[in-house]
Coordinates of C-alpha atoms and ligand atoms in Angstrom, one line a residue:
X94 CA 27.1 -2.7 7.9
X95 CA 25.7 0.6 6.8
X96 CA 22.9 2.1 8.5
X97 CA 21.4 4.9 7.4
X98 CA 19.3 7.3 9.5
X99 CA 15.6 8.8 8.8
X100 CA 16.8 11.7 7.9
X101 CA 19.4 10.0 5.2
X102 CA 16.2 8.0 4.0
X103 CA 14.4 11.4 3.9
X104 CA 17.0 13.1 1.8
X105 CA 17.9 10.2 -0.5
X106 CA 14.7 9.1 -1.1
X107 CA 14.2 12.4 -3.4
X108 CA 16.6 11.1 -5.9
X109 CA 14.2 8.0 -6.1
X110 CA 11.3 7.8 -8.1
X111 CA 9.1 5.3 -6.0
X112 CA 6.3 5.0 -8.7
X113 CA 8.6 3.7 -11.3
X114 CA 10.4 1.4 -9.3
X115 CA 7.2 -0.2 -7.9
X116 CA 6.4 -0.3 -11.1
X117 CA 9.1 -2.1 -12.3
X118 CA 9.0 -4.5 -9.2
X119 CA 5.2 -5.4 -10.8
X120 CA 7.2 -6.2 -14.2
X121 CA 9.7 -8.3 -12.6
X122 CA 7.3 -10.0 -10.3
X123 CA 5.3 -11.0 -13.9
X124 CA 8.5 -12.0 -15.8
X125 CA 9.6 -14.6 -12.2
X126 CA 12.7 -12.3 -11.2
X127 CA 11.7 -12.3 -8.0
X128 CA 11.4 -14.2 -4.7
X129 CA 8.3 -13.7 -2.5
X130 CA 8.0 -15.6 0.5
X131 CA 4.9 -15.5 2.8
X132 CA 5.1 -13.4 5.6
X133 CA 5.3 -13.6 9.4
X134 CA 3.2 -12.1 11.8
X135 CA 3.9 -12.4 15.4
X136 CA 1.0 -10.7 17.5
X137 CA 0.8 -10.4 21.0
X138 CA -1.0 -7.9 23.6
X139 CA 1.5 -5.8 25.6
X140 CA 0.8 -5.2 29.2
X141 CA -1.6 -2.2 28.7
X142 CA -3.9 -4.4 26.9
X143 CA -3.0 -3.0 23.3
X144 CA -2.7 -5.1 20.2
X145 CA 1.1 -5.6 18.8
X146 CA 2.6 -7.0 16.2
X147 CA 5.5 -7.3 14.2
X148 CA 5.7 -8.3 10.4
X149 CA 8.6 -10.2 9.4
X150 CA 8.5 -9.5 5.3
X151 CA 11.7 -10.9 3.0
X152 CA 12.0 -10.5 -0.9
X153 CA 14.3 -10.6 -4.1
X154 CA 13.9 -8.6 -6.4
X155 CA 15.6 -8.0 -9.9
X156 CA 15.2 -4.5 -11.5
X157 CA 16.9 -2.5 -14.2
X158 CA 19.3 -5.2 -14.5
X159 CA 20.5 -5.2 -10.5
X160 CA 19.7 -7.7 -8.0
X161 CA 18.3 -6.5 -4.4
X162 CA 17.9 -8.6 -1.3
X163 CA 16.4 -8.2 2.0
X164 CA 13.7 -7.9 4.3
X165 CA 11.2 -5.4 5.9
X166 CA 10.4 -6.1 10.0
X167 CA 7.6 -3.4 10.6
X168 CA 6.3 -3.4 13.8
X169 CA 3.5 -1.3 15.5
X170 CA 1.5 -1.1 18.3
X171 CA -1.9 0.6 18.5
X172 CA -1.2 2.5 21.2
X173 CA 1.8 4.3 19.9
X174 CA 0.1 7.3 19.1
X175 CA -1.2 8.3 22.2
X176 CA 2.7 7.6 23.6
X177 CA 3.7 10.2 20.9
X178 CA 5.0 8.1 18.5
X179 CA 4.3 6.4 15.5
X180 CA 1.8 3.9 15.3
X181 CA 4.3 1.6 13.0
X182 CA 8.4 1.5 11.9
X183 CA 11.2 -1.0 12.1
X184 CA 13.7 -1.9 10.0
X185 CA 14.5 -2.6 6.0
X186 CA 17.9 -4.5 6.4
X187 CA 19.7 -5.3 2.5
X188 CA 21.7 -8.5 2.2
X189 CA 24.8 -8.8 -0.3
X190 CA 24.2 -11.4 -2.5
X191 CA 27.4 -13.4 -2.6
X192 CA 28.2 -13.7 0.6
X193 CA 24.3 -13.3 2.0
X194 CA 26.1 -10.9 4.9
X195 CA 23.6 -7.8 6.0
X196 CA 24.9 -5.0 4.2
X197 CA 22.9 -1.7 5.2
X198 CA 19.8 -1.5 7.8
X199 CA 17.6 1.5 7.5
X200 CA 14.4 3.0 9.2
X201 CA 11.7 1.4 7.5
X202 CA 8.5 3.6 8.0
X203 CA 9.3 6.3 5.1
X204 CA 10.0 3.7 2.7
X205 CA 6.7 1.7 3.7
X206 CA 4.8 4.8 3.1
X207 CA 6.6 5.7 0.4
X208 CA 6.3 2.7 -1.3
X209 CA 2.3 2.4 0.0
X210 CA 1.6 5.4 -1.5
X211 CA 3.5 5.0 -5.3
X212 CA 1.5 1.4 -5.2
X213 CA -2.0 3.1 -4.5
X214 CA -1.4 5.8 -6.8
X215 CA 0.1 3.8 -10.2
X216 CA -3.5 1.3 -9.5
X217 CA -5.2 4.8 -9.4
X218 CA -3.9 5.9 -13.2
X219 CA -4.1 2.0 -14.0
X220 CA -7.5 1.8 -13.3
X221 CA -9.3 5.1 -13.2
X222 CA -11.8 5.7 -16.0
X223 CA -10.1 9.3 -16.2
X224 CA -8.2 11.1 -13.6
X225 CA -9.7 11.7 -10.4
X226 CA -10.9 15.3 -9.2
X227 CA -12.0 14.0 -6.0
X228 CA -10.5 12.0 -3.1
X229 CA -11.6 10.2 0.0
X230 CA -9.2 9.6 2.2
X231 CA -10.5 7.7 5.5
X232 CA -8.0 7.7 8.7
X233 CA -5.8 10.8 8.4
X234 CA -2.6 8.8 9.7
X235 CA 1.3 8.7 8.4
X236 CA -0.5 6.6 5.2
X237 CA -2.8 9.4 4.4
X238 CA -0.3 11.9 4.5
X239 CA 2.2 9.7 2.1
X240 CA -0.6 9.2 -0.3
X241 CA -2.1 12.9 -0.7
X242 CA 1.4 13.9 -1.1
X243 CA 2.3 12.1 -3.7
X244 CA -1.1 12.7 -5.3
X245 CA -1.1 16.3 -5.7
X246 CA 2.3 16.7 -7.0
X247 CA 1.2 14.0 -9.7
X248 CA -2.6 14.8 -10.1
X249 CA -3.5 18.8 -11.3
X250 CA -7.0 17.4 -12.0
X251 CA -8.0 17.0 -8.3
X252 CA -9.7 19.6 -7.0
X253 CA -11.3 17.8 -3.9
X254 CA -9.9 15.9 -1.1
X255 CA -12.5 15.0 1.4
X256 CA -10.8 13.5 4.6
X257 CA -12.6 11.9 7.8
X258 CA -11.0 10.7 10.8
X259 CA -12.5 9.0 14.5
X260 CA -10.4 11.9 16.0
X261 CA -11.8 14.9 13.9
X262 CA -8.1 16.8 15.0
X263 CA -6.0 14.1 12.9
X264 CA -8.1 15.2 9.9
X265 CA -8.3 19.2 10.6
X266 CA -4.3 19.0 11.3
X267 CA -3.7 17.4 7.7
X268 CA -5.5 19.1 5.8
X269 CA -4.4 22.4 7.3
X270 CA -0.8 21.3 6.9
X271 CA -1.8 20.1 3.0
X272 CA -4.3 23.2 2.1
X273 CA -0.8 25.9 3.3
X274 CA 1.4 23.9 0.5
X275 CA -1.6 23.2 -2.4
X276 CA -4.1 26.2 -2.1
X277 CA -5.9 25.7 -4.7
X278 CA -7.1 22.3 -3.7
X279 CA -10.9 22.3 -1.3
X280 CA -9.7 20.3 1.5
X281 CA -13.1 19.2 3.4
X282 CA -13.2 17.3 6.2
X283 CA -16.0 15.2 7.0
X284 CA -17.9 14.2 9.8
X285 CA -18.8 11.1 8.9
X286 CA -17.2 8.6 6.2
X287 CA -20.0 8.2 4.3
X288 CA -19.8 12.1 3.7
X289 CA -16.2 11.9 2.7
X290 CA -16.7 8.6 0.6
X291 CA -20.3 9.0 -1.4
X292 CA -19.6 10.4 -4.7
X293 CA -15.5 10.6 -4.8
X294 CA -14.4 9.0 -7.7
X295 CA -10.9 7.3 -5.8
X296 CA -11.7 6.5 -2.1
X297 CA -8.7 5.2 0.2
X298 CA -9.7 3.9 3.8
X299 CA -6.2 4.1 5.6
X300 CA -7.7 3.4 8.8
X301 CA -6.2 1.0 11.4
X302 CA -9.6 -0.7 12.3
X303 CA -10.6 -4.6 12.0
X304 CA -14.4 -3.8 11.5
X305 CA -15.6 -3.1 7.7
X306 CA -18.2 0.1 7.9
X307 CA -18.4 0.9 4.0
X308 CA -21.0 -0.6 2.2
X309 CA -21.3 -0.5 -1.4
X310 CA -23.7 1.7 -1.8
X311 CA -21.4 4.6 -0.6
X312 CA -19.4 3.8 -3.6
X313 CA -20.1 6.0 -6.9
X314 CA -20.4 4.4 -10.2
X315 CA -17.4 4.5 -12.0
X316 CA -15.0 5.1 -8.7
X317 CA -12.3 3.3 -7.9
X318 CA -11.5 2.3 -4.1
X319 CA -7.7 1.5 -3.7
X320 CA -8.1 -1.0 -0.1
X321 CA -5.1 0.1 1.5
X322 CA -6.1 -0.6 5.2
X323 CA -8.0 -4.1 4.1
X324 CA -10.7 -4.2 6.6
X325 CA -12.8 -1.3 6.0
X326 CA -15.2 -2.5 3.2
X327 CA -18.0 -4.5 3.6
X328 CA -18.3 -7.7 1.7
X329 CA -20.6 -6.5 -0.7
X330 CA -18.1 -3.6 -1.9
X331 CA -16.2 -6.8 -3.3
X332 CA -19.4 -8.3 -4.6
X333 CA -21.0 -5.4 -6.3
X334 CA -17.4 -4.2 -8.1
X335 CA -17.4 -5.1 -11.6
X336 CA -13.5 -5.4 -11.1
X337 CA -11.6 -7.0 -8.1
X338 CA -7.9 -6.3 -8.8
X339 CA -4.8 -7.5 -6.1
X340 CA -1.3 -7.1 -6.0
X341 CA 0.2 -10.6 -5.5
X342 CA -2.8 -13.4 -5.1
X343 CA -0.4 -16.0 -3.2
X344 CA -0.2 -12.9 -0.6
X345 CA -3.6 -12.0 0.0
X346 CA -4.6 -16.2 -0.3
X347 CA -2.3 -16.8 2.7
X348 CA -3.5 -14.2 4.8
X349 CA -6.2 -15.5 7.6
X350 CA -6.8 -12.5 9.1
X351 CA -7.7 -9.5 5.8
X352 CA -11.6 -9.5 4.5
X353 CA -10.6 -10.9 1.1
X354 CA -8.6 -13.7 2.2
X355 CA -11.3 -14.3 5.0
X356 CA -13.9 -14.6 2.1
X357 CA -11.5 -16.3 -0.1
X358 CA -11.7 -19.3 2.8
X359 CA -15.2 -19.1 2.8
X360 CA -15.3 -20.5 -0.7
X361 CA -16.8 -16.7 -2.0
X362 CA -13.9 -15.9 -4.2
X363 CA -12.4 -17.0 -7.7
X364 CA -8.7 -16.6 -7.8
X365 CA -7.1 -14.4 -11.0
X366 CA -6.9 -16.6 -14.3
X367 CA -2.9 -17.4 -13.4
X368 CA -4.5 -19.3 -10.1
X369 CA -7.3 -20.4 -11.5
X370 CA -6.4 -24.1 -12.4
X371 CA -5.3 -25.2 -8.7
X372 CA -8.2 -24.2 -7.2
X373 CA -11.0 -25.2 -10.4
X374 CA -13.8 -22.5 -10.5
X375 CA -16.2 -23.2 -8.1
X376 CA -19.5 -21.0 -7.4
X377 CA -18.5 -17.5 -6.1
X378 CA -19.8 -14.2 -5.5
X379 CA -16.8 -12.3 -5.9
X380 CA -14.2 -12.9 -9.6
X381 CA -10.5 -11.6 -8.9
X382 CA -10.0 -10.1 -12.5
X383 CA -6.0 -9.9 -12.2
X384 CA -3.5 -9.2 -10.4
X385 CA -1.4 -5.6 -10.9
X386 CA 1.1 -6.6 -13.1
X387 CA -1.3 -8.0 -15.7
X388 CA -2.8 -4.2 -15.8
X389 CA 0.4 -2.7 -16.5
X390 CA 1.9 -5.5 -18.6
X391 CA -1.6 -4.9 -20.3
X392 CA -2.1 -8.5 -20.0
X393 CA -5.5 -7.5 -18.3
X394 CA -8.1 -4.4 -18.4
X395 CA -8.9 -2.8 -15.3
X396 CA -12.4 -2.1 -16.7
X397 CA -15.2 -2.3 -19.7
X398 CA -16.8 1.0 -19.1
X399 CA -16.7 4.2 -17.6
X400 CA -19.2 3.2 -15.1
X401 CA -17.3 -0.1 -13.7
X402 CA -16.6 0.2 -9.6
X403 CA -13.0 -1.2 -9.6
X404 CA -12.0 -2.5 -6.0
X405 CA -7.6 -2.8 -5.6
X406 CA -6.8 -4.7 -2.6
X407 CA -2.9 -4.1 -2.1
X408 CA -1.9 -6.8 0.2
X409 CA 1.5 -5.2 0.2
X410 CA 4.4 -7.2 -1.2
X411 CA 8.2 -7.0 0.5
X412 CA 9.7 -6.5 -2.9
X413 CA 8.8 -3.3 -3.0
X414 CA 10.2 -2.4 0.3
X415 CA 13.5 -4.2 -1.0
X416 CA 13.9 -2.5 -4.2
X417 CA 13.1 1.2 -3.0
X418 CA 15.3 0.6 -0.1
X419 CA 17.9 -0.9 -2.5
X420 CA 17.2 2.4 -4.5
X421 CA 18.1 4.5 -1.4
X422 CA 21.3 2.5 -0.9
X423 CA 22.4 3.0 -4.3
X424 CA 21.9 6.7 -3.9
X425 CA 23.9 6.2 -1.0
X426 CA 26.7 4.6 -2.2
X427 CA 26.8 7.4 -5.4
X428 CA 27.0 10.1 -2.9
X429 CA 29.2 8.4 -0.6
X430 CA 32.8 9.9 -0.9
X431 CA 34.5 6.4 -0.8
X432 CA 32.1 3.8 -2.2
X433 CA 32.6 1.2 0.7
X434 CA 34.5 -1.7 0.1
X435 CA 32.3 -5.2 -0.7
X436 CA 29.0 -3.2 -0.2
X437 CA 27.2 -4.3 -3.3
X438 CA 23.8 -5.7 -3.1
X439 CA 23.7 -7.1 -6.4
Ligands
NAD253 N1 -1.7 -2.4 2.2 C1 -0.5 -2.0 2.5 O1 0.5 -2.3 1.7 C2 -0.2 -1.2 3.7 C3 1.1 -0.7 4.0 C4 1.3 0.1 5.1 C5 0.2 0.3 6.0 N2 -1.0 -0.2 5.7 C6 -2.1 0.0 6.6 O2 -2.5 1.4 6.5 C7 -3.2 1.7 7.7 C8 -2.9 3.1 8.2 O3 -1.5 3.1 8.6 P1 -1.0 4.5 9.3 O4 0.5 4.2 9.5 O5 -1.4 5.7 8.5 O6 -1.7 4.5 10.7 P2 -1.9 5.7 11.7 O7 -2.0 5.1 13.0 O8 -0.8 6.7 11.4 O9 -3.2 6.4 11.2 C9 -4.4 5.7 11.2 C10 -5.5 6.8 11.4 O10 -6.8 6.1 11.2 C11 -7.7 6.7 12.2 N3 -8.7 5.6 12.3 C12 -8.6 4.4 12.9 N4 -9.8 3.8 12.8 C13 -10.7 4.6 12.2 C14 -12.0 4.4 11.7 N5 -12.7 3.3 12.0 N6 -12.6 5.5 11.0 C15 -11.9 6.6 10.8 N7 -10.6 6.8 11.2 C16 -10.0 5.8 11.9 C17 -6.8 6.9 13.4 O11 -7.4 7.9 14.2 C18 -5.6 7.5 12.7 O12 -5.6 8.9 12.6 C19 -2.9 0.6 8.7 O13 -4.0 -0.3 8.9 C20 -1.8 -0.1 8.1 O14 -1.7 -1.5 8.5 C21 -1.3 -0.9 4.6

């Protein structure tokens, strides 16, 4: 078996471009080329009293005509950080399809972020009413620092990234590290999340808490609020948007432990129209509109004026994970000066 090291992940993962191929995953997700199991979760407390947990996350995926197996283990523990080390990574390991044998293992936290970001982003240009000039990002962890990246190298309209964090240095350290490569951009960072979030026209909580804190009236008309961390809204964020969009319902459904799927349980939410007929339409307080793919197969508008507050909740789907890390093996294997024998994932 393969296995590739961060810093091959670092360097081939510039010959990949993430936003397409998660695109593309949405596509083949729509059109049934794919296998999405639920996750697992395993969550314990370690013997310092932290929470742990590790997410077990398979998938099969067919894109651009090739077939790409595997699974995504990410684990993390909360108190990582203050150890020095990330708060999350494991592994992406890619089967072989014929013989179902693990063919290449690689780190997985780069293409997680990676593959985080290009998700929150493509919503972003999906569903913005034009493209942002301001940002709030809240939590200024590895996920922050995936997603402003790719942001300003796609985005010359934004002009204003407002970034708070519980630990004020986490914030000043990225956006001194962002503000030396894009100075043209007003990195501000904020003392409080409401003062990064009022007003920006795409907010991003990429926090690690379990406690919602934003309430929708924080949230601008028009904005959009990509939910990449899941528990920082309040339930009336999802009740006041005129637009609840998700990445994979079954996903988010499932889940026991996430805001939407808590209020999903609750009875408070109507599943996207492909769900609908299982679950009849009941009274709720909060409509999913669709689900990603049905924006980008245009199957599906993300809004019906300027003014709309559209709330993504990414759940996160394996198959994205899979096909950027099959991506990165294929790049591999075309750089590789003797392709290995009975290597192919598809
Ligand atoms: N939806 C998805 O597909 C997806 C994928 C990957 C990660 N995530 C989630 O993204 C989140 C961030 O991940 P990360 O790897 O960047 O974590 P990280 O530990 O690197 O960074 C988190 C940051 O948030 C800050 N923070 C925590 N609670 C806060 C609060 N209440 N207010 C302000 N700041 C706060 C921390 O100080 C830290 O700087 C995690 O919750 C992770 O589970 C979601």
């Amino acid at each position: 078996m393969l296995h590739l090291t961060d810093g091959d992940v670092d360097e081939l993962i510039e010959a990949v471009d993430v936003v397409g191929a998660v695109r593309e995953v949405f596509l083949a997700h729509a059109a049934q080329r794919t296998v999405l199991p639920e996750e697992s979760c395993l969550r314990w407390t370690n013997d310092q009293g932290e929470s742990c947990r590790s997410l077990n996350m398979p998938g099969l995926v067919e894109i651009d005509g090739r077939r790409f197996a595997g699974t995504k283990i990410i684990n993390a523990s909360l108190g990582n950080p203050d150890r020095g080390l990330a708060r999350a990574d494991g592994v992406v390991l890619l089967f072989d399809l014929t013989t179902a044998r693990p063919v290449c293992l690689m780190p997985a936290a780069r293409v997680s972020a990676a593959r985080t970001a290009a998700v929150s982003v493509l919503s972003a240009e999906l569903c913005w009413a034009r493209p942002a000039r301001s940002v709030a990002i809240v939590g200024a962890g590895a996920l922050a620092e995936a997603h402003l990246g790719l942001a300003l190298r796609r985005w010359p309209s934004l002009r204003t990234v407002r970034l708070h964090d519980r630990v004020p240095a986490h914030a000043a350290l990225l956006a001194e590290r962002l503000q030396a490569v894009h100075p043209g951009v007003a990195f501000d960072v904020t003392a409080t999340a409401e003062q990064a979030v009022r007003a920006a026209e795409l907010v991003i909580p990429a926090t690690t808490t379990t406690t919602g804190y934003i309430p929708a009236e924080w949230i601008a008309d028009g904005a959009v609020v990509v939910n990449v961390s899941l528990d920082d809204l309040l339930p009336d964020v999802f009740t006041a948007a005129e637009k609840v969009i998700v990445d994979d319902w079954s996903l988010v459904a499932a889940d026991t432990t996430r805001l939407l799927g808590r209020m999903y349980r609750d009875g408070d939410v109507l599943p996207p129209p492909r769900a609908r007929a299982a679950d009849g339409a009941g009274p709720h307080t909060v409509e999913v509109a669709a689900e990603l793919c049905d924006i980008i197969s245009g199957t599906a508008s993300p809004r019906t004026s300027a003014t709309d507050r559209v709330v993504i909740n990414p759940f996160g789907m394996s198959l994205h994970d899979v096909a950027v890390a099959g991506k990165i093996y294929t790049a591999h294997l075309g750089t590789a000066p003797t392709p290995l024998a009975g290597a192919a994932v598809t």
